[in-house]
């Protein structure tokens, strides 16, 4: 990455993380320009600490001159019913330059633009918001190895009767479990 940056092929080097210690460590590494931490008002998905710990780590990274691009402000859709306050919570964290926001239709785009432009939101736009329809699914091919359980940053996976089981209340649809499954038994559907 450093070679590509020195050659002008890329302009910045970044890292994405759910872990507070990784945010802190990345703040110390001069070659890392951008940090993409998970942050939401519930603290869902944060590894080894609380919301306050992550906000403090983000502040330290900002003071170190890092660009900060937040992810999962809606906690994988768990905060869709608190849309404005959830986005504003993250927007008001000193140092956050941008927030990754997923959208699936024109109405969600319009709603998000109004929120981020601090505009009044028509009631009909607010009434159209829905919980994400995707869910994590473990197929019958699961061999119960536990790799996904160890990988899940939010403790949404457990082993029961020799198979992985999803707690959908904790799952934030981050997808970290999917690529580690040796049997390709995990799907977002």
Coordinates of C-alpha atoms in Angstrom, one line a residue:
X1 CA 0.0 0.0 0.0
X2 CA 2.9 2.4 0.9
X3 CA 4.4 1.7 -2.5
X4 CA 1.2 2.3 -4.4
X5 CA 0.7 5.6 -2.4
X6 CA 4.3 6.7 -3.2
X7 CA 3.7 6.0 -6.9
X8 CA 0.4 8.0 -6.8
X9 CA -1.7 5.0 -7.6
X10 CA -3.7 5.5 -4.4
X11 CA -4.1 8.7 -2.4
X12 CA -4.7 7.2 1.1
X13 CA -4.3 4.1 3.2
X14 CA -7.2 3.1 5.5
X15 CA -8.3 0.5 7.9
X16 CA -11.7 -0.7 8.9
X17 CA -12.4 -2.1 12.4
X18 CA -14.8 -2.9 15.1
X19 CA -12.1 -3.0 17.8
X20 CA -11.2 0.0 19.9
X21 CA -7.6 -1.0 20.3
X22 CA -7.2 -1.1 16.5
X23 CA -8.5 2.5 16.3
X24 CA -6.0 3.5 18.9
X25 CA -3.1 1.6 17.2
X26 CA -4.0 2.9 13.8
X27 CA -3.8 6.5 15.2
X28 CA -0.2 5.8 16.0
X29 CA 0.8 4.5 12.6
X30 CA 1.8 7.4 10.4
X31 CA 1.2 5.5 7.1
X32 CA -2.5 5.1 8.0
X33 CA -4.5 8.1 6.8
X34 CA -8.1 6.9 7.3
X35 CA -9.8 4.9 10.0
X36 CA -13.2 3.4 9.4
X37 CA -14.5 2.5 12.9
X38 CA -17.9 1.1 13.9
X39 CA -19.8 3.5 16.0
X40 CA -23.5 3.8 17.0
X41 CA -25.3 5.0 20.1
X42 CA -26.0 1.5 21.3
X43 CA -22.4 0.3 21.0
X44 CA -23.5 -2.7 18.9
X45 CA -20.6 -4.4 17.3
X46 CA -17.9 -2.6 19.2
X47 CA -15.2 -5.1 20.3
X48 CA -13.6 -4.8 23.7
X49 CA -15.2 -1.7 25.0
X50 CA -18.2 0.7 25.2
X51 CA -19.5 3.5 23.1
X52 CA -17.7 6.0 25.3
X53 CA -14.4 4.0 24.8
X54 CA -14.8 4.1 21.0
X55 CA -15.7 7.9 21.0
X56 CA -12.5 8.5 23.0
X57 CA -10.4 6.4 20.6
X58 CA -12.0 8.3 17.7
X59 CA -11.1 11.6 19.4
X60 CA -7.5 10.4 19.9
X61 CA -7.3 9.4 16.2
X62 CA -8.7 12.8 15.1
X63 CA -6.1 14.6 17.2
X64 CA -3.4 12.4 15.5
X65 CA -4.7 13.8 12.2
X66 CA -6.5 10.8 10.9
X67 CA -9.6 11.0 8.7
X68 CA -12.5 9.2 10.3
X69 CA -15.3 7.5 8.3
X70 CA -17.9 5.9 10.5
X71 CA -19.8 2.7 9.8
X72 CA -22.9 1.1 11.2
X73 CA -24.5 4.3 12.7
X74 CA -27.8 2.4 12.6
X75 CA -26.4 -0.7 14.1
X76 CA -27.2 -2.9 11.1
X77 CA -30.8 -1.5 11.0
X78 CA -31.5 -2.0 14.7
X79 CA -31.8 1.8 15.1
X80 CA -34.0 2.4 12.1
X81 CA -36.8 3.6 14.4
X82 CA -34.4 6.2 15.8
X83 CA -33.0 7.3 12.5
X84 CA -32.4 11.0 13.0
X85 CA -31.1 10.8 16.5
X86 CA -28.8 7.8 15.6
X87 CA -27.3 9.6 12.6
X88 CA -27.0 12.8 14.7
X89 CA -25.2 11.0 17.5
X90 CA -22.5 9.9 15.1
X91 CA -22.4 13.2 13.2
X92 CA -21.8 15.0 16.5
X93 CA -18.7 13.0 17.4
X94 CA -15.8 15.3 16.9
X95 CA -13.5 14.1 14.2
X96 CA -16.0 12.1 12.2
X97 CA -15.7 13.3 8.6
X98 CA -18.2 11.0 6.9
X99 CA -20.7 8.2 7.6
X100 CA -21.3 5.1 5.4
X101 CA -25.0 4.8 4.9
X102 CA -26.7 2.0 3.0
X103 CA -29.8 2.8 1.0
X104 CA -32.0 0.6 -1.2
X105 CA -34.4 3.1 -2.9
X106 CA -35.0 6.7 -3.8
X107 CA -37.1 7.4 -0.7
X108 CA -34.3 6.3 1.6
X109 CA -31.9 8.5 -0.4
X110 CA -34.2 11.5 -0.1
X111 CA -34.7 10.9 3.7
X112 CA -31.0 10.6 4.3
X113 CA -30.2 13.7 2.3
X114 CA -32.7 15.7 4.3
X115 CA -31.2 14.4 7.6
X116 CA -27.7 15.2 6.6
X117 CA -28.7 18.6 5.3
X118 CA -30.5 19.4 8.5
X119 CA -33.8 19.9 6.7
X120 CA -37.4 19.3 7.9
X121 CA -38.5 15.7 7.1
X122 CA -42.0 15.2 5.7
X123 CA -44.0 12.6 7.8
X124 CA -44.6 10.5 4.7
X125 CA -40.9 10.0 4.3
X126 CA -40.5 8.9 7.9
X127 CA -43.4 6.5 7.7
X128 CA -41.7 4.6 4.8
X129 CA -38.7 3.5 6.8
X130 CA -38.6 -0.3 7.4
X131 CA -36.4 -2.8 9.1
X132 CA -33.9 -4.4 6.8
X133 CA -35.3 -7.5 5.3
X134 CA -32.0 -9.4 5.2
X135 CA -31.2 -11.9 7.9
X136 CA -28.3 -14.2 8.6
X137 CA -29.1 -17.8 7.8
X138 CA -27.0 -20.9 8.7
X139 CA -27.6 -23.7 6.3
X140 CA -27.8 -27.5 7.1
X141 CA -24.2 -27.7 5.9
X142 CA -22.9 -26.2 9.1
X143 CA -20.4 -28.6 10.7
X144 CA -20.3 -26.8 14.1
X145 CA -16.6 -25.9 13.9
X146 CA -17.2 -22.6 15.8
X147 CA -15.0 -20.5 13.5
X148 CA -18.0 -18.1 12.9
X149 CA -18.7 -17.9 16.6
X150 CA -15.1 -16.8 17.3
X151 CA -15.2 -14.3 14.5
X152 CA -18.5 -12.6 15.3
X153 CA -17.8 -9.2 16.9
X154 CA -21.2 -8.9 18.5
X155 CA -21.6 -12.4 20.1
X156 CA -24.6 -13.0 17.9
X157 CA -23.5 -16.6 17.1
X158 CA -23.4 -19.6 19.4
X159 CA -23.0 -23.3 19.0
X160 CA -26.1 -25.4 20.0
X161 CA -26.4 -29.1 19.4
X162 CA -23.3 -29.0 17.2
X163 CA -24.5 -26.3 14.8
X164 CA -24.1 -22.5 14.7
X165 CA -27.2 -20.5 15.8
X166 CA -27.9 -16.8 15.2
X167 CA -29.4 -14.5 17.7
X168 CA -31.0 -12.0 15.3
X169 CA -31.4 -9.4 18.1
X170 CA -27.6 -9.2 18.3
X171 CA -26.7 -9.7 14.7
X172 CA -25.8 -6.4 12.9
X173 CA -25.3 -8.1 9.5
X174 CA -21.7 -7.1 9.3
X175 CA -20.9 -10.2 7.3
X176 CA -17.6 -11.0 9.1
X177 CA -18.7 -14.6 9.8
X178 CA -19.4 -15.4 6.2
X179 CA -15.9 -15.6 4.7
X180 CA -14.5 -17.7 7.6
X181 CA -17.0 -20.5 7.2
X182 CA -15.1 -23.5 5.7
X183 CA -18.4 -25.0 4.5
X184 CA -19.9 -21.9 3.0
X185 CA -22.9 -22.5 5.3
X186 CA -23.6 -18.8 6.2
X187 CA -25.8 -16.6 4.0
X188 CA -27.4 -13.2 4.2
X189 CA -30.9 -13.7 2.7

